[in-house]
């Protein structure tokens, strides 16, 4: 049987990039998925239609800006009502804003904190009561190698991603005894739009720091997510799971 058969997985920022890869791979494993987007409704609907036709699952399309706590509450509830549960939450939506700290306006700093840290915390807060009622659920936060090995110009981004690692451990301490597991996946350089800018400037330099000598794909991250969402990882919680081709080794 597929590892997520019939489960309902809510993925933020899932119309493109790593989130899209996670949605695709969860659907391949038999899960119903939320495809959430901010602006590109067409892309979200096209992906949902493709996944429904290919895997005979249901894909729930929703507009969601994770900086809006009311929207999070509304969309998590709508998803749970449709599928009767939220088995998994993947806090994937994220933003980078390269720039040295002294040049960053407070509005930009707030935007990064709101998107990368407060958003995931608020999403977890909304799904937890639903998971607690069933004593079952998995929360995955998508961190970054920037927390352990930041570039110049990544101070705020690194702080948000380090915060997600700490948040993951704290969730595991608070809720593992209630049947809820929490994980942080830490991707290295993955070939998405987020990486395009730095790739264009320093492709060779980045590659020289990856022992496997290739960029990762959204699917590489998604395969780890599927394992952590599934019962196959039932004795795993609170950990940081690196998918980086060896980048953190130097
Ligand atoms: P992309 O820039 O390709 O995609 C970012 C996704 O986040 C989009 O779906 C975007 O939605 C969504 N998003 C951004 N801001 C918000 C918001 N306020 N509310 C809701 N959704 C939002 O990035 P990746 O796919 O590469 O990144 C996904 C995650 O992986 C991020 O958390 C990132 O930090 C992390 N990561 C990525 C790495 C990489 O090399 N690519 C490396 C390490 C970590 P929309 O389409 O509406 O803009």
Tab-separated table of C-alpha atoms in Angstrom, residues 12-241:
chain	number	residue	atom	x	y	z
A	12	UNK	CA	1.914	25.830	2.516
A	13	UNK	CA	3.346	27.503	-0.608
A	14	UNK	CA	2.650	24.433	-2.723
A	15	UNK	CA	1.894	25.788	-6.198
A	16	UNK	CA	5.601	25.889	-7.125
A	17	UNK	CA	9.113	24.971	-6.017
A	18	UNK	CA	9.765	22.577	-3.150
A	19	UNK	CA	6.145	22.823	-1.955
A	20	UNK	CA	4.924	21.661	-5.366
A	21	UNK	CA	7.372	18.742	-5.197
A	22	UNK	CA	6.049	17.777	-1.771
A	23	UNK	CA	2.438	17.992	-2.971
A	24	UNK	CA	3.231	15.834	-6.010
A	25	UNK	CA	5.046	13.194	-3.980
A	26	UNK	CA	2.396	13.079	-1.233
A	27	UNK	CA	-0.265	12.617	-3.936
A	28	UNK	CA	1.809	9.837	-5.525
A	29	UNK	CA	1.724	8.142	-2.116
A	30	UNK	CA	-2.081	8.349	-1.999
A	31	UNK	CA	-2.603	11.478	0.118
A	32	UNK	CA	-5.207	14.188	-0.382
A	33	UNK	CA	-3.330	17.472	-0.469
A	34	UNK	CA	-3.884	21.194	-0.023
A	35	UNK	CA	-2.348	23.221	-2.846
A	36	UNK	CA	-1.989	26.708	-1.396
A	37	UNK	CA	-0.928	29.759	-3.368
A	38	UNK	CA	-0.788	33.528	-2.951
A	39	UNK	CA	-1.052	34.956	-6.461
A	40	UNK	CA	-0.970	32.247	-9.103
A	41	UNK	CA	-4.382	30.609	-8.851
A	42	UNK	CA	-4.074	29.222	-12.380
A	43	UNK	CA	-0.882	27.303	-11.521
A	44	UNK	CA	-2.441	25.935	-8.325
A	45	UNK	CA	-5.587	24.790	-10.145
A	46	UNK	CA	-3.617	23.210	-12.990
A	47	UNK	CA	-1.461	21.281	-10.498
A	48	UNK	CA	-4.526	20.163	-8.533
A	49	UNK	CA	-6.254	18.933	-11.708
A	50	UNK	CA	-3.119	17.044	-12.789
A	51	UNK	CA	-2.696	15.343	-9.407
A	52	UNK	CA	-6.377	14.369	-9.194
A	53	UNK	CA	-6.290	12.877	-12.690
A	54	UNK	CA	-2.983	11.059	-12.170
A	55	UNK	CA	-3.332	9.678	-8.660
A	56	UNK	CA	-7.100	9.493	-7.972
A	57	UNK	CA	-6.753	11.696	-4.899
A	58	UNK	CA	-8.489	14.991	-4.063
A	59	UNK	CA	-6.515	18.212	-4.177
A	60	UNK	CA	-7.866	21.193	-2.270
A	61	UNK	CA	-6.887	24.580	-3.753
A	62	UNK	CA	-6.744	27.541	-1.361
A	63	UNK	CA	-5.366	31.057	-1.413
A	64	UNK	CA	-3.198	31.521	1.660
A	65	UNK	CA	-0.736	34.171	2.739
A	66	UNK	CA	0.886	32.756	5.877
A	67	UNK	CA	1.307	36.292	7.262
A	68	UNK	CA	-2.473	36.408	7.750
A	69	UNK	CA	-3.528	34.483	10.896
A	70	UNK	CA	-7.239	34.776	10.035
A	71	UNK	CA	-6.647	33.214	6.621
A	72	UNK	CA	-4.660	30.380	8.227
A	73	UNK	CA	-7.525	29.629	10.624
A	74	UNK	CA	-10.104	29.773	7.836
A	75	UNK	CA	-8.175	27.613	5.361
A	76	UNK	CA	-7.053	24.971	7.864
A	77	UNK	CA	-10.668	24.608	9.029
A	78	UNK	CA	-12.010	24.380	5.470
A	79	UNK	CA	-9.439	21.687	4.641
A	80	UNK	CA	-10.201	19.712	7.828
A	81	UNK	CA	-13.945	19.921	7.162
A	82	UNK	CA	-13.499	18.592	3.644
A	83	UNK	CA	-11.279	15.627	4.594
A	84	UNK	CA	-12.356	15.043	8.210
A	85	UNK	CA	-8.824	15.533	9.571
A	86	UNK	CA	-5.412	17.063	9.078
A	87	UNK	CA	-2.924	14.192	9.213
A	88	UNK	CA	0.071	16.290	8.269
A	89	UNK	CA	1.149	19.917	8.043
A	90	UNK	CA	4.170	20.921	5.977
A	91	UNK	CA	5.317	24.465	6.756
A	92	UNK	CA	7.091	25.060	3.443
A	93	UNK	CA	6.249	28.658	2.431
A	94	UNK	CA	9.307	30.843	2.794
A	95	UNK	CA	11.067	33.924	1.577
A	96	UNK	CA	14.679	35.111	1.188
A	97	UNK	CA	15.766	38.711	1.050
A	98	UNK	CA	19.530	38.880	0.599
A	99	UNK	CA	21.175	41.955	2.092
A	100	UNK	CA	23.569	42.905	4.852
A	101	UNK	CA	21.760	43.488	8.135
A	102	UNK	CA	22.623	47.190	8.347
A	103	UNK	CA	20.938	47.794	4.977
A	104	UNK	CA	17.688	46.012	5.833
A	105	UNK	CA	14.659	48.188	6.636
A	106	UNK	CA	12.546	47.062	9.582
A	107	UNK	CA	9.613	46.349	7.203
A	108	UNK	CA	11.744	43.803	5.326
A	109	UNK	CA	12.935	42.225	8.573
A	110	UNK	CA	9.322	41.933	9.778
A	111	UNK	CA	8.234	40.419	6.459
A	112	UNK	CA	10.851	37.670	6.780
A	113	UNK	CA	9.995	36.968	10.425
A	114	UNK	CA	6.256	36.960	9.677
A	115	UNK	CA	6.591	34.652	6.662
A	116	UNK	CA	9.306	32.231	7.752
A	117	UNK	CA	8.730	31.980	11.504
A	118	UNK	CA	5.431	33.421	12.709
A	119	UNK	CA	3.540	31.859	9.767
A	120	UNK	CA	4.691	28.299	10.569
A	121	UNK	CA	4.037	28.837	14.287
A	122	UNK	CA	0.500	30.041	13.532
A	123	UNK	CA	-0.141	27.130	11.134
A	124	UNK	CA	1.032	24.653	13.787
A	125	UNK	CA	-1.163	26.341	16.390
A	126	UNK	CA	-4.220	25.885	14.137
A	127	UNK	CA	-3.642	22.218	13.262
A	128	UNK	CA	-2.623	21.098	16.760
A	129	UNK	CA	-6.113	21.047	18.349
A	130	UNK	CA	-7.348	18.930	15.419
A	131	UNK	CA	-4.403	16.548	15.786
A	132	UNK	CA	-4.702	16.431	19.573
A	133	UNK	CA	-8.359	15.398	19.305
A	134	UNK	CA	-7.235	12.306	17.339
A	135	UNK	CA	-3.893	11.878	19.162
A	136	UNK	CA	-2.304	11.668	15.733
A	137	UNK	CA	-0.474	13.983	13.371
A	138	UNK	CA	2.835	15.082	11.917
A	139	UNK	CA	4.201	18.615	11.574
A	140	UNK	CA	7.157	19.286	9.281
A	141	UNK	CA	8.980	22.608	9.229
A	142	UNK	CA	11.219	23.376	6.261
A	143	UNK	CA	14.416	24.956	7.562
A	144	UNK	CA	17.599	25.705	5.637
A	145	UNK	CA	21.319	25.017	5.691
A	146	UNK	CA	21.585	28.799	6.118
A	147	UNK	CA	20.912	28.299	9.840
A	148	UNK	CA	24.149	26.317	10.196
A	149	UNK	CA	26.200	27.793	7.361
A	150	UNK	CA	24.889	31.199	6.310
A	151	UNK	CA	26.162	33.268	3.389
A	152	UNK	CA	26.839	36.960	3.912
A	153	UNK	CA	23.541	38.772	3.598
A	154	UNK	CA	21.454	35.989	5.143
A	155	UNK	CA	21.355	37.035	8.809
A	156	UNK	CA	17.586	37.419	9.138
A	157	UNK	CA	16.786	34.436	6.935
A	158	UNK	CA	19.252	32.306	8.950
A	159	UNK	CA	17.677	33.492	12.200
A	160	UNK	CA	14.189	32.496	11.032
A	161	UNK	CA	15.369	29.068	9.910
A	162	UNK	CA	17.325	28.481	13.136
A	163	UNK	CA	14.157	29.470	14.972
A	164	UNK	CA	12.233	26.774	13.095
A	165	UNK	CA	14.726	24.123	14.226
A	166	UNK	CA	14.262	25.203	17.857
A	167	UNK	CA	10.485	25.352	17.380
A	168	UNK	CA	10.509	21.794	16.011
A	169	UNK	CA	12.328	20.453	19.076
A	170	UNK	CA	9.950	22.313	21.391
A	171	UNK	CA	6.903	20.933	19.534
A	172	UNK	CA	8.285	17.414	19.924
A	173	UNK	CA	8.800	17.938	23.661
A	174	UNK	CA	5.292	19.349	24.120
A	175	UNK	CA	3.281	17.001	21.894
A	176	UNK	CA	5.061	13.692	21.238
A	177	UNK	CA	3.343	12.164	24.271
A	178	UNK	CA	0.027	13.097	22.616
A	179	UNK	CA	0.856	11.142	19.461
A	180	UNK	CA	2.056	14.102	17.406
A	181	UNK	CA	5.500	14.042	15.804
A	182	UNK	CA	7.480	17.096	14.641
A	183	UNK	CA	10.391	17.252	12.209
A	184	UNK	CA	12.574	19.871	10.604
A	185	UNK	CA	13.877	19.207	7.086
A	186	UNK	CA	16.944	21.232	6.224
A	187	UNK	CA	17.433	21.480	2.455
A	188	UNK	CA	20.723	22.498	0.891
A	189	UNK	CA	20.859	24.196	-2.519
A	190	UNK	CA	17.743	23.008	-4.404
A	191	UNK	CA	17.090	24.033	-8.013
A	192	UNK	CA	14.032	26.285	-7.610
A	193	UNK	CA	13.312	29.947	-8.312
A	194	UNK	CA	14.630	30.795	-4.830
A	195	UNK	CA	18.074	29.534	-5.796
A	196	UNK	CA	18.097	31.017	-9.298
A	197	UNK	CA	19.457	34.408	-8.283
A	198	UNK	CA	22.453	33.076	-6.342
A	199	UNK	CA	23.025	30.389	-8.962
A	200	UNK	CA	23.303	32.969	-11.703
A	201	UNK	CA	25.926	34.830	-9.683
A	202	UNK	CA	27.906	31.972	-8.204
A	203	UNK	CA	26.895	28.596	-9.663
A	204	UNK	CA	30.446	27.202	-9.654
A	205	UNK	CA	31.138	28.513	-6.162
A	206	UNK	CA	28.015	26.920	-4.692
A	207	UNK	CA	28.644	23.621	-6.502
A	208	UNK	CA	32.203	23.515	-5.191
A	209	UNK	CA	30.741	23.314	-1.658
A	210	UNK	CA	28.471	20.354	-2.454
A	211	UNK	CA	30.346	17.040	-2.113
A	212	UNK	CA	27.785	15.283	-4.357
A	213	UNK	CA	28.522	17.929	-7.048
A	214	UNK	CA	24.943	18.589	-8.040
A	215	UNK	CA	22.045	20.774	-6.930
A	216	UNK	CA	19.161	18.980	-5.278
A	217	UNK	CA	15.642	18.789	-6.653
A	218	UNK	CA	12.290	19.486	-5.042
A	219	UNK	CA	11.669	15.758	-5.195
A	220	UNK	CA	14.794	15.023	-3.138
A	221	UNK	CA	13.274	17.077	-0.330
A	222	UNK	CA	9.821	15.615	-0.940
A	223	UNK	CA	10.992	12.009	-0.537
A	224	UNK	CA	12.277	12.877	2.938
A	225	UNK	CA	8.977	14.634	3.736
A	226	UNK	CA	6.948	11.593	2.688
A	227	UNK	CA	9.057	9.305	4.883
A	228	UNK	CA	8.660	11.623	7.884
A	229	UNK	CA	4.909	12.007	7.319
A	230	UNK	CA	4.408	8.256	7.067
A	231	UNK	CA	4.185	5.537	9.713
A	232	UNK	CA	7.543	4.274	8.449
A	233	UNK	CA	9.124	6.954	10.649
A	234	UNK	CA	6.904	6.271	13.683
A	235	UNK	CA	9.881	6.294	16.102
A	236	UNK	CA	11.306	9.557	14.727
A	237	UNK	CA	10.495	12.956	16.230
A	238	UNK	CA	12.126	16.268	17.099
A	239	UNK	CA	15.009	15.850	14.672
A	240	UNK	CA	16.686	17.934	12.010
A	241	UNK	CA	16.931	16.019	8.720
